[in-house]
Short mmCIF file of C-alpha atoms and ligand atoms in Angstrom, two decimals:
data_model
loop_
_atom_site.label_atom_id
_atom_site.label_comp_id
_atom_site.label_asym_id
_atom_site.label_seq_id
_atom_site.Cartn_x
_atom_site.Cartn_y
_atom_site.Cartn_z
CA MET Q 1 -0.21 -0.23 -0.07
CA GLU Q 2 1.12 3.36 -0.86
CA ASP Q 3 2.84 5.68 1.91
CA GLN Q 4 0.00 8.08 2.91
CA ARG Q 5 2.26 10.19 5.40
CA GLN Q 6 3.39 13.79 4.30
CA THR Q 7 7.16 13.46 3.17
CA VAL Q 8 9.45 16.16 5.06
CA PHE Q 9 12.66 16.40 3.00
CA ILE Q 10 15.54 17.62 4.82
CA ALA Q 11 19.27 18.95 3.61
CA GLY Q 12 21.77 17.57 5.07
CA ALA Q 13 23.02 14.39 7.07
CA GLY Q 14 25.02 16.12 9.63
CA LEU Q 15 24.33 16.48 13.20
CA VAL Q 16 21.33 18.59 13.47
CA GLY Q 17 19.70 17.16 10.16
CA SER Q 18 20.23 13.21 11.36
CA LEU Q 19 19.13 14.32 14.88
CA LEU Q 20 15.97 16.28 13.27
CA SER Q 21 15.02 13.75 11.06
CA LEU Q 22 14.84 11.09 14.02
CA PHE Q 23 12.43 13.52 15.87
CA LEU Q 24 10.15 14.00 13.02
CA ALA Q 25 9.75 10.32 11.98
CA LYS Q 26 8.80 9.32 15.68
CA ARG Q 27 6.25 12.15 14.94
CA GLY Q 28 4.52 9.80 12.43
CA PHE Q 29 6.31 11.79 9.11
CA ALA Q 30 7.90 10.17 6.12
CA VAL Q 31 11.54 11.76 6.20
CA GLN Q 32 14.06 11.79 3.10
CA VAL Q 33 17.17 12.98 3.76
CA LEU Q 34 19.24 13.84 1.13
CA GLU Q 35 23.22 14.49 2.05
CA LYS Q 36 26.11 15.21 -0.58
CA ARG Q 37 28.60 12.89 1.06
CA GLU Q 38 28.47 9.47 0.78
CA ASP Q 39 27.27 7.33 3.88
CA PRO Q 40 29.71 8.10 6.51
CA ARG Q 41 29.41 4.74 7.71
CA GLN Q 42 31.08 3.12 4.77
CA SER Q 43 33.78 5.63 4.57
CA LEU Q 44 36.92 5.69 7.27
CA ARG Q 45 36.67 8.86 8.96
CA SER Q 46 35.11 12.38 8.41
CA GLU Q 47 36.68 14.25 5.94
CA GLY Q 48 38.36 17.88 7.08
CA ARG Q 49 36.05 18.46 10.18
CA SER Q 50 36.42 18.92 13.79
CA ILE Q 51 37.27 14.89 15.21
CA ASN Q 52 35.97 15.81 18.35
CA LEU Q 53 33.13 17.76 20.07
CA ALA Q 54 32.16 19.37 23.70
CA LEU Q 55 28.66 18.25 24.13
CA SER Q 56 26.74 19.64 26.99
CA HIS Q 57 23.72 20.21 28.55
CA ARG Q 58 21.04 21.44 26.08
CA GLY Q 59 22.96 18.77 23.28
CA LEU Q 60 22.32 16.07 25.74
CA ARG Q 61 18.54 17.03 26.58
CA ALA Q 62 17.92 16.88 23.05
CA LEU Q 63 19.50 13.91 22.30
CA GLU Q 64 17.10 12.16 25.80
CA ALA Q 65 13.99 14.27 24.00
CA ALA Q 66 14.67 12.19 20.65
CA ASP Q 67 15.71 8.66 22.40
CA ALA Q 68 16.76 7.82 26.08
CA SER Q 69 18.88 4.98 24.79
CA LEU Q 70 20.26 7.22 22.26
CA ARG Q 71 21.29 9.79 24.36
CA GLN Q 72 22.97 6.82 27.03
CA HIS Q 73 24.54 5.17 24.11
CA VAL Q 74 26.58 8.50 23.31
CA LEU Q 75 27.63 8.88 26.96
CA ASP Q 76 28.71 5.54 27.09
CA GLU Q 77 31.61 6.50 24.48
CA ALA Q 78 32.17 10.38 25.63
CA ILE Q 79 35.03 11.42 27.50
CA PRO Q 80 33.80 13.80 30.74
CA MET Q 81 35.90 17.02 31.01
CA TYR Q 82 35.29 18.88 34.45
CA GLY Q 83 37.43 21.68 33.86
CA ARG Q 84 40.15 23.79 31.52
CA GLN Q 85 43.72 22.18 32.24
CA MET Q 86 46.08 25.39 31.51
CA HIS Q 87 49.28 25.06 30.24
CA ASP Q 88 51.36 28.16 30.58
CA GLU Q 89 54.59 29.05 28.41
CA GLU Q 90 57.17 27.25 30.85
CA GLY Q 91 55.02 24.12 30.87
CA HIS Q 92 53.30 24.90 34.17
CA LEU Q 93 49.81 23.99 34.61
CA SER Q 94 46.85 24.92 36.45
CA PHE Q 95 43.46 23.52 36.61
CA GLN Q 96 40.20 25.59 36.34
CA PRO Q 97 37.22 23.62 37.64
CA TYR Q 98 34.12 24.94 35.14
CA SER Q 99 31.73 24.27 37.90
CA SER Q 100 31.66 24.17 41.87
CA ASN Q 101 29.58 21.05 42.15
CA LYS Q 102 31.56 18.82 39.70
CA GLU Q 103 29.37 19.55 36.14
CA CYS Q 104 31.26 18.79 33.24
CA ILE Q 105 31.06 18.84 29.62
CA TYR Q 106 31.35 15.83 27.16
CA SER Q 107 34.33 14.75 24.51
CA VAL Q 108 32.60 13.14 21.87
CA SER Q 109 33.33 11.93 18.53
CA ARG Q 110 32.02 13.84 15.53
CA PHE Q 111 32.22 11.05 13.68
CA SER Q 112 30.78 8.30 15.88
CA LEU Q 113 28.04 10.86 17.08
CA ASN Q 114 26.52 11.73 13.34
CA ASN Q 115 26.94 7.42 12.73
CA SER Q 116 24.61 6.70 15.79
CA LEU Q 117 22.05 9.56 14.75
CA ILE Q 118 21.81 8.06 11.20
CA ASP Q 119 21.60 4.66 12.49
CA ALA Q 120 18.68 5.79 15.26
CA ALA Q 121 16.90 7.19 12.48
CA GLU Q 122 17.17 4.95 10.09
CA GLY Q 123 15.67 2.58 12.69
CA GLN Q 124 12.54 4.70 12.85
CA GLY Q 125 12.42 4.43 8.82
CA VAL Q 126 14.02 7.45 7.46
CA SER Q 127 15.44 7.35 4.26
CA PHE Q 128 19.01 8.60 3.84
CA LEU Q 129 19.89 9.38 -0.02
CA PHE Q 130 23.52 9.73 0.08
CA GLU Q 131 25.62 11.36 -2.56
CA HIS Q 132 22.76 13.48 -3.53
CA HIS Q 133 23.65 16.99 -3.86
CA LEU Q 134 21.45 19.92 -3.42
CA GLU Q 135 22.27 22.43 -5.90
CA GLU Q 136 19.26 24.79 -5.97
CA ALA Q 137 16.03 25.30 -4.29
CA ASP Q 138 13.29 27.20 -5.99
CA PHE Q 139 10.80 28.26 -3.22
CA ALA Q 140 7.72 29.78 -5.98
CA SER Q 141 7.10 26.30 -7.44
CA LYS Q 142 8.59 24.21 -3.99
CA THR Q 143 10.98 22.00 -6.21
CA ILE Q 144 14.91 21.02 -5.60
CA HIS Q 145 17.40 20.59 -7.96
CA LEU Q 146 20.06 17.36 -6.93
CA ILE Q 147 22.76 16.14 -8.85
CA HIS Q 148 23.53 12.40 -8.34
CA LYS Q 149 26.00 10.51 -9.95
CA ASP Q 150 26.44 13.39 -12.20
CA LYS Q 151 22.88 13.48 -13.22
CA THR Q 152 20.51 16.16 -11.89
CA HIS Q 153 17.12 15.44 -10.70
CA THR Q 154 14.20 17.92 -9.58
CA LEU Q 155 12.06 16.85 -7.02
CA SER Q 156 8.72 18.13 -5.37
CA ALA Q 157 9.24 19.33 -1.90
CA PRO Q 158 6.37 20.69 -0.15
CA VAL Q 159 7.95 20.70 3.28
CA LEU Q 160 11.69 21.57 3.18
CA ILE Q 161 14.47 21.38 6.18
CA ALA Q 162 17.72 22.83 5.73
CA ALA Q 163 20.58 21.46 7.34
CA ASP Q 164 23.19 21.58 4.72
CA GLY Q 165 25.76 23.60 7.49
CA VAL Q 166 27.41 26.84 6.76
CA PHE Q 167 27.21 27.22 3.16
CA SER Q 168 23.38 26.11 2.67
CA LYS Q 169 23.09 25.68 -1.08
CA VAL Q 170 19.13 26.26 0.18
CA ARG Q 171 19.88 29.56 2.07
CA THR Q 172 22.10 30.68 -0.94
CA SER Q 173 19.09 30.01 -3.41
CA LEU Q 174 16.46 31.80 -1.12
CA GLU Q 175 18.74 34.54 -1.07
CA LYS Q 176 19.23 34.91 -4.81
CA GLN Q 177 14.93 34.83 -4.98
CA GLY Q 178 15.01 38.03 -2.27
CA LEU Q 179 13.55 36.07 0.75
CA CYS Q 180 15.99 36.25 3.09
CA HIS Q 181 19.53 37.98 3.56
CA SER Q 182 22.53 36.48 5.36
CA THR Q 183 26.07 37.48 6.76
CA LEU Q 184 29.20 35.69 6.88
CA GLU Q 185 31.37 37.36 8.82
CA LYS Q 186 34.71 35.42 8.56
CA ILE Q 187 37.08 36.46 11.51
CA ASP Q 188 41.08 36.96 11.42
CA HIS Q 189 42.25 33.50 12.61
CA GLY Q 190 41.91 30.24 11.38
CA TYR Q 191 42.31 26.49 13.44
CA LYS Q 192 44.05 23.55 12.12
CA GLU Q 193 43.83 20.30 13.56
CA LEU Q 194 46.91 18.48 14.88
CA ASP Q 195 46.68 14.56 16.33
CA ILE Q 196 48.14 13.28 19.64
CA SER Q 197 48.19 9.66 19.01
CA ALA Q 198 47.08 7.61 22.06
CA GLU Q 199 50.86 6.50 22.62
CA LYS Q 200 51.70 10.01 23.62
CA GLY Q 201 48.07 11.17 24.74
CA VAL Q 202 48.90 9.17 27.75
CA LEU Q 203 51.75 11.98 28.92
CA LEU Q 204 48.82 14.44 28.71
CA GLU Q 205 47.29 14.47 32.14
CA PRO Q 206 44.51 14.66 33.02
CA GLN Q 207 42.73 12.86 30.26
CA THR Q 208 39.31 14.52 31.95
CA ALA Q 209 40.00 17.84 30.85
CA LEU Q 210 40.28 20.42 28.05
CA HIS Q 211 43.67 21.36 27.94
CA ILE Q 212 44.38 25.13 26.75
CA TRP Q 213 47.77 26.81 26.11
CA PRO Q 214 46.34 30.32 26.19
CA ARG Q 215 49.04 32.52 24.33
CA GLY Q 216 47.24 36.10 23.54
CA GLU Q 217 46.86 36.54 20.23
CA TYR Q 218 46.68 32.55 19.58
CA MET Q 219 45.92 29.26 21.42
CA MET Q 220 46.25 25.85 21.19
CA ILE Q 221 43.48 23.37 22.94
CA ALA Q 222 43.57 19.53 23.07
CA LEU Q 223 40.03 17.45 23.79
CA PRO Q 224 40.44 14.08 24.66
CA ASN Q 225 39.21 10.79 22.46
CA PHE Q 226 37.74 7.85 23.71
CA ASP Q 227 41.21 5.85 22.76
CA LYS Q 228 43.45 8.02 24.96
CA SER Q 229 44.12 9.97 21.93
CA TYR Q 230 43.40 13.69 21.80
CA THR Q 231 42.58 15.77 18.86
CA GLY Q 232 44.73 19.31 19.49
CA THR Q 233 43.71 22.55 17.44
CA LEU Q 234 45.65 25.27 16.87
CA PHE Q 235 44.05 28.93 16.41
CA LEU Q 236 46.02 31.39 14.69
CA PRO Q 237 45.96 34.28 12.45
CA PHE Q 238 45.79 34.12 8.94
CA ASN Q 239 47.91 36.69 8.04
CA GLU Q 240 49.88 38.88 10.49
CA GLN Q 241 53.66 39.90 10.87
CA GLY Q 242 55.19 37.71 13.27
CA LEU Q 243 52.75 34.67 14.33
CA SER Q 244 50.39 33.80 11.83
CA PHE Q 245 49.79 30.66 9.43
CA GLN Q 246 51.31 32.56 6.55
CA GLU Q 247 54.80 33.12 8.47
CA LEU Q 248 54.89 29.65 9.81
CA ASN Q 249 55.56 28.23 6.48
CA ASP Q 250 58.74 25.76 6.18
CA GLU Q 251 59.60 22.96 8.99
CA ALA Q 252 62.00 24.75 10.58
CA SER Q 253 59.59 27.59 11.80
CA VAL Q 254 56.82 25.52 12.83
CA THR Q 255 59.22 23.68 14.69
CA ARG Q 256 60.83 26.69 16.33
CA PHE Q 257 57.39 28.04 17.16
CA PHE Q 258 56.08 25.45 19.13
CA ASP Q 259 59.63 24.64 20.92
CA ILE Q 260 59.51 28.01 22.12
CA HIS Q 261 55.79 28.75 22.80
CA PHE Q 262 54.15 25.46 23.55
CA PRO Q 263 57.29 23.36 25.06
CA ASP Q 264 55.56 20.80 26.96
CA ALA Q 265 52.95 20.21 23.68
CA SER Q 266 55.41 20.16 21.09
CA VAL Q 267 57.03 16.59 22.62
CA LEU Q 268 53.16 15.24 21.96
CA PHE Q 269 53.54 15.81 18.06
CA PRO Q 270 56.41 13.54 16.93
CA ASP Q 271 55.39 14.02 13.56
CA LEU Q 272 54.21 17.87 13.76
CA ALA Q 273 55.53 19.40 10.64
CA LYS Q 274 54.40 16.61 8.58
CA GLN Q 275 50.76 16.50 10.30
CA TYR Q 276 51.31 20.48 10.18
CA PHE Q 277 51.44 20.77 6.10
CA SER Q 278 49.42 17.67 5.17
CA ASN Q 279 46.37 19.17 7.52
CA PRO Q 280 44.05 21.81 6.02
CA THR Q 281 44.44 25.27 7.92
CA SER Q 282 40.11 25.93 7.85
CA PHE Q 283 38.18 29.62 8.43
CA LEU Q 284 35.34 30.22 11.32
CA ALA Q 285 32.96 32.40 10.63
CA ASN Q 286 29.40 33.38 12.22
CA VAL Q 287 26.46 32.97 10.37
CA PHE Q 288 23.52 35.80 10.45
CA THR Q 289 20.06 34.93 8.61
CA ASP Q 290 17.54 37.72 9.15
CA ARG Q 291 14.49 34.95 8.20
CA TRP Q 292 14.65 31.34 8.93
CA ALA Q 293 11.14 30.19 8.26
CA PHE Q 294 9.64 30.39 4.75
CA GLY Q 295 6.10 28.87 4.84
CA GLU Q 296 6.47 25.31 4.88
CA TRP Q 297 10.51 25.85 4.79
CA LEU Q 298 12.91 26.25 7.37
CA LEU Q 299 16.84 26.79 7.73
CA ILE Q 300 18.07 25.21 11.12
CA GLY Q 301 21.36 24.87 12.67
CA ASP Q 302 24.15 26.38 11.13
CA ALA Q 303 22.50 26.81 7.98
CA ALA Q 304 20.47 29.52 9.74
CA HIS Q 305 22.88 30.48 12.69
CA GLY Q 306 26.70 29.44 12.44
CA ILE Q 307 28.75 30.16 14.98
CA VAL Q 308 32.51 30.35 15.75
CA PRO Q 309 33.54 27.39 18.46
CA PHE Q 310 34.83 29.04 21.26
CA TYR Q 311 31.85 28.18 23.76
CA GLY Q 312 31.60 24.83 22.35
CA GLN Q 313 27.79 25.59 21.24
CA GLY Q 314 27.58 25.31 17.86
CA MET Q 315 26.23 21.96 17.61
CA ASN Q 316 24.31 21.93 20.98
CA ALA Q 317 22.40 25.15 19.73
CA GLY Q 318 21.43 23.11 16.81
CA PHE Q 319 20.32 20.19 18.57
CA GLU Q 320 18.63 22.60 21.08
CA ASP Q 321 16.79 24.12 17.93
CA CYS Q 322 15.06 20.38 17.18
CA ARG Q 323 14.01 19.75 20.68
CA LEU Q 324 12.35 23.16 20.78
CA LEU Q 325 11.03 22.63 17.05
CA ASP Q 326 9.52 19.37 18.10
CA GLU Q 327 7.54 21.05 21.17
CA LEU Q 328 6.40 23.47 18.75
CA LEU Q 329 5.22 20.90 16.30
CA THR Q 330 3.41 19.21 19.32
CA GLN Q 331 2.12 22.97 20.33
CA HIS Q 332 0.59 23.50 17.11
CA TYR Q 333 -0.79 19.88 16.04
CA ASP Q 334 2.26 19.35 13.44
CA ASN Q 335 1.33 22.41 11.63
CA PHE Q 336 4.57 23.10 9.97
CA GLU Q 337 4.09 26.90 8.55
CA VAL Q 338 3.00 28.00 12.16
CA ALA Q 339 5.64 26.08 14.44
CA PHE Q 340 8.26 27.31 11.68
CA GLN Q 341 7.40 30.67 11.90
CA THR Q 342 7.13 30.59 16.02
CA LEU Q 343 10.75 29.23 15.83
CA ASN Q 344 11.83 31.89 13.64
CA ASN Q 345 10.17 34.28 15.90
CA THR Q 346 11.62 33.14 19.56
CA ARG Q 347 14.61 31.70 18.72
CA LYS Q 348 16.87 34.28 16.67
CA LYS Q 349 17.58 36.68 19.84
CA ASP Q 350 19.38 33.54 21.30
CA THR Q 351 21.20 32.47 18.61
CA ASP Q 352 22.39 36.00 18.03
CA ALA Q 353 23.15 36.06 21.79
CA ILE Q 354 25.48 32.64 21.64
CA ALA Q 355 26.91 34.25 18.74
CA ARG Q 356 28.14 37.51 20.70
CA LEU Q 357 29.34 35.16 23.31
CA ALA Q 358 31.44 32.86 21.39
CA MET Q 359 33.42 35.74 20.28
CA ASP Q 360 33.77 37.09 24.01
CA ASN Q 361 34.95 33.55 24.67
CA PHE Q 362 37.81 33.45 22.48
CA ILE Q 363 39.29 36.61 24.11
CA GLU Q 364 38.82 34.84 27.55
CA MET Q 365 40.24 31.57 26.49
CA ARG Q 366 43.31 32.88 24.31
CA ASP Q 367 43.91 35.61 26.39
CA LEU Q 368 42.10 36.06 30.23
CA VAL Q 369 42.77 32.83 31.40
CA ALA Q 370 46.07 33.46 31.74
CA ASP Q 371 45.35 36.85 33.47
CA GLU Q 372 45.96 37.30 37.46
CA ARG Q 373 42.92 39.48 38.01
CA PHE Q 374 40.64 37.24 35.76
CA LEU Q 375 41.60 34.01 37.92
CA LEU Q 376 40.80 35.87 40.93
CA GLN Q 377 37.17 37.63 39.47
CA LYS Q 378 36.48 33.85 38.18
CA LYS Q 379 37.39 32.68 41.66
CA ILE Q 380 35.03 35.42 43.46
CA GLU Q 381 32.06 34.49 41.10
CA SER Q 382 32.51 30.56 41.58
CA ALA Q 383 32.45 31.20 45.28
CA LEU Q 384 29.41 33.76 44.91
CA SER Q 385 27.70 31.04 43.36
CA LYS Q 386 28.24 28.61 45.85
CA ALA Q 387 27.11 31.09 48.17
CA LEU Q 388 24.16 32.66 46.47
CA PRO Q 389 23.01 29.74 44.42
CA ASP Q 390 19.50 31.50 43.42
CA GLN Q 391 20.94 35.18 42.90
CA TRP Q 392 24.37 34.24 41.25
CA LYS Q 393 25.35 32.00 38.37
CA THR Q 394 28.21 32.16 36.30
CA LEU Q 395 27.74 32.96 32.58
CA TYR Q 396 29.63 29.78 31.83
CA SER Q 397 27.52 27.57 33.74
CA GLU Q 398 23.99 28.95 32.55
CA VAL Q 399 25.36 28.46 29.45
CA THR Q 400 27.01 25.11 29.61
CA PHE Q 401 25.01 23.59 32.41
CA SER Q 402 21.27 24.97 31.68
CA ASP Q 403 18.17 25.75 29.09
CA THR Q 404 18.01 29.23 30.02
CA PRO Q 405 17.60 31.02 26.48
CA TYR Q 406 20.90 32.02 25.69
CA SER Q 407 19.65 35.75 25.29
CA ASP Q 408 18.57 35.68 28.97
CA ALA Q 409 21.95 34.30 29.77
CA PHE Q 410 23.59 37.17 28.08
CA ALA Q 411 21.37 39.79 29.67
CA ARG Q 412 22.22 38.57 32.96
CA GLY Q 413 25.97 37.86 32.48
CA GLN Q 414 26.38 41.75 31.42
CA LYS Q 415 24.58 42.83 34.89
CA ASN Q 416 26.30 40.49 36.48
CA GLN Q 417 30.19 41.73 34.81
CA ARG Q 418 28.92 45.59 35.62
CA LEU Q 419 28.80 44.61 39.08
CA MET Q 420 32.12 42.21 39.19
CA ASN Q 421 33.77 45.56 37.77
CA GLU Q 422 32.63 47.39 40.64
CA ILE Q 423 33.73 44.90 42.90
CA MET Q 424 37.06 44.54 41.42
CA ASN Q 425 37.46 48.31 41.43
CA ASP Q 426 36.05 49.12 44.72
CA LYS Q 427 39.00 50.29 46.49
CA SER Q 428 37.53 49.90 49.94
CA LEU Q 429 37.59 46.23 49.26
CA ASP Q 430 41.03 44.42 49.83
CA LEU Q 431 40.39 41.68 47.49
CA THR Q 432 43.89 40.32 48.57
CA ARG Q 433 41.83 39.01 51.45
CA TRP Q 434 39.00 38.05 49.92
CA GLU Q 435 38.48 34.89 51.48
CA GLU Q 436 38.90 36.32 54.76
CA LYS Q 437 35.22 36.83 56.94
CA GLU Q 438 35.11 40.71 56.90
CA VAL Q 439 35.83 41.29 53.04
CA TRP Q 440 33.60 38.27 52.09
CA GLU Q 441 30.88 39.60 54.20
CA ALA Q 442 31.05 43.05 52.53
CA LEU Q 443 31.33 41.33 48.84
CA LEU Q 444 28.44 39.46 49.59
CA LYS Q 445 26.43 42.61 50.66
CA LYS Q 446 27.56 44.25 47.55
CA VAL Q 447 25.56 41.62 45.96
CA SER Q 448 22.82 40.88 47.45
CA ASP Q 449 22.05 44.73 47.72
CA GLN Q 450 22.07 44.70 44.13
C1 FAD S 501 36.64 23.34 14.66
C2 FAD S 501 35.47 23.59 15.45
C3 FAD S 501 35.10 23.05 16.52
C4 FAD S 501 33.40 22.97 16.90
N1 FAD S 501 33.38 22.49 18.15
C5 FAD S 501 32.26 22.53 18.79
C6 FAD S 501 32.02 21.61 20.28
O1 FAD S 501 32.94 21.61 20.81
N2 FAD S 501 30.85 21.67 20.29
C7 FAD S 501 29.73 22.22 19.51
O2 FAD S 501 28.51 22.01 20.14
N3 FAD S 501 29.50 22.78 18.61
C8 FAD S 501 31.04 22.48 17.92
N4 FAD S 501 31.53 23.16 16.68
C9 FAD S 501 30.41 23.85 15.45
C10 FAD S 501 29.17 22.51 15.11
O3 FAD S 501 30.21 21.55 14.23
C11 FAD S 501 28.36 22.75 14.24
O4 FAD S 501 27.69 23.54 14.90
C12 FAD S 501 27.87 21.63 13.72
O5 FAD S 501 28.62 20.79 12.92
C13 FAD S 501 26.61 22.38 13.08
O6 FAD S 501 25.52 21.18 12.51
P1 FAD S 501 24.53 21.18 11.34
O7 FAD S 501 24.17 19.79 10.97
O8 FAD S 501 23.82 22.15 11.13
O9 FAD S 501 25.72 21.60 10.11
P2 FAD S 501 27.01 20.32 9.26
O10 FAD S 501 27.66 19.62 10.92
O11 FAD S 501 27.91 21.43 8.70
O12 FAD S 501 26.54 19.18 8.45
C14 FAD S 501 25.75 20.36 7.33
C15 FAD S 501 25.32 18.63 6.53
O13 FAD S 501 24.97 18.98 5.18
C16 FAD S 501 25.50 18.45 4.19
N5 FAD S 501 25.47 19.14 3.15
C17 FAD S 501 26.01 20.64 2.75
N6 FAD S 501 25.74 20.94 1.60
C18 FAD S 501 24.95 20.18 1.15
C19 FAD S 501 24.22 19.88 -0.16
N7 FAD S 501 24.35 21.30 -0.64
N8 FAD S 501 23.37 19.12 -0.29
C20 FAD S 501 23.13 18.15 0.52
N9 FAD S 501 24.26 17.78 1.54
C21 FAD S 501 24.61 19.17 1.79
C22 FAD S 501 27.28 18.51 4.28
O14 FAD S 501 27.72 17.16 3.89
C23 FAD S 501 26.82 17.81 6.05
O15 FAD S 501 26.65 16.61 6.15
C24 FAD S 501 32.58 23.03 16.24
C25 FAD S 501 32.63 23.83 14.90
C26 FAD S 501 34.47 23.89 14.29
C27 FAD S 501 34.59 24.13 13.04
#
C-alpha cells in the first residue's frame, strides 16, 4: 500500500539534520534526508571536519527528548571534561573547574555521533539518500534540484528543512530569490587540527579536562578521545606579521614556534611538521540570517546561525533547535508553517546572543585565562555562585549546564559583569583578602543589595 504520510525533506545528514530526522520520524512523518557526502558509515573517518566536539546540557537534553537510549549510547563513548587544564609557556599547569559542583561537558567523536544519529533515524524509518547534492531550491515552485552521479533530478518538496550547514545551498538559493539576507562574518583567525596519538596522549594529564595553551593573540586546545588520543586545534591569525599561519611556512619555523611557545606540547607531536603541512587550515565564521521560516520551508542549525566554536555551543544550539521545534510541532498540532514561524520569531535572539558570547569567549580562552586579575574574578564568582545559588549563576554555567535561553543568560551575564567591575575596582575592598570573613561579608552585601 502506498505510504500516505506527508514527506518531509531534510537537506544535510550532518549532526542537526540527522537528529531532526529522528524527531520527525517519531512524530509519524515520512522523512527523506538528502546528503551530498557518501554514507559516513562506509568511509573510514570524517573528512576535514573537527574530530571531536564538546557536548553539553542542551545537546544532551535534545538527545534525551529524541531517544533516551541514544543519549546513553553517546555518553557511553564520551569522555567527561571537568574543567580547563591550563599550560603556560614554561609548561606549568593549573586547573580551572567548570563548576563548583562537579558538572562537566563531554568530548565526543563527531564521526561516531553522526553515525549513531543516522543509525537511530534509519531505525525509525528515515530514508537517507547519500551522494545527492542539492544544487538549488526554488521556493515559488517548491522544488529542489539535486545532482546524483552526474545526473540532475528535480524533486517536489512542499516541506523542506535545510540543515546543510554554514554554506547552505538552500539559504543561498532563497537569498537569490530575495527572500532572506545573510551575513557571513569571517574572523581573522583560522584553525588547524593536529592529532596526538594514544601513545603520546597518555602523557597529557588529566584526560578528563579540556587542555588549553593560551597565548594572547593565539592559542591551542586539545580534547580527549575515547582511545586516549587527543585532537589538538591550533588557532592562529591567518596573515599577521609575526605569528600567523602565513609566517609558519617551513618545517624550521613550525618546529621553532612550538618549541618556544608550546614546549610541553611539542613532544606530543613527533610528526608535527608532517601534520602541519598536510592538514588543512580552515577559516571560522559566524552566519547571521534575518529570516529562517518561509511557509513550510525552514533553515535550521548552522544553515541558519553558524557560530565560531569558542563556547563549544554550535552543535548544542543546533540540537536545541531540534528539541524546540519538536515541542512547537506538538503545541501546534504538526502545523509546519506555524511551528516554523514561531521558531523563527522566538529563537533568533538566542542564537544572536550565543554568537556574541562565542566571540567573547575566544578572548577569554586565548588571553584572559592566563591573567591574574581575571582568575581572581573567576574565583570570587565561583564562590558567589556557591554562597548565593539563587542570586548568582556564572555565565558559563548558565550557557553550558542549563536550558536558560541564551539571550537571558547573556543579559544576566552583562549585569553580573557590571557588578563584578564595580567590585574589582572598589578601593574599599581589599580583594587580596577576599576569603577572610570581613571582606567576604562586604562582598556578599554588595551583591545582595543589587
Ligand atoms: C573547529 C570546530 C570545532 C567545533 N566544536 C564544537 C563543539 O565543541 N561543540 C559544539 O557544540 N559545536 C562545535 N562546533 C560547531 C558544530 O560543528 C556545528 O555547529 C555543527 O556541526 C552544525 O551541524 P549542522 O548539521 O547544522 O551542520 P553540518 O555539521 O555542517 O552538516 C551539514 C551537512 O549538510 C551536508 N551538505 C552541505 N551542503 C549540502 C548540499 N548542497 N547538498 C546536500 N548535503 C549538503 C554536509 O555534507 C553535512 O553533512 C565546532 C565547529 C568547528 C568548525
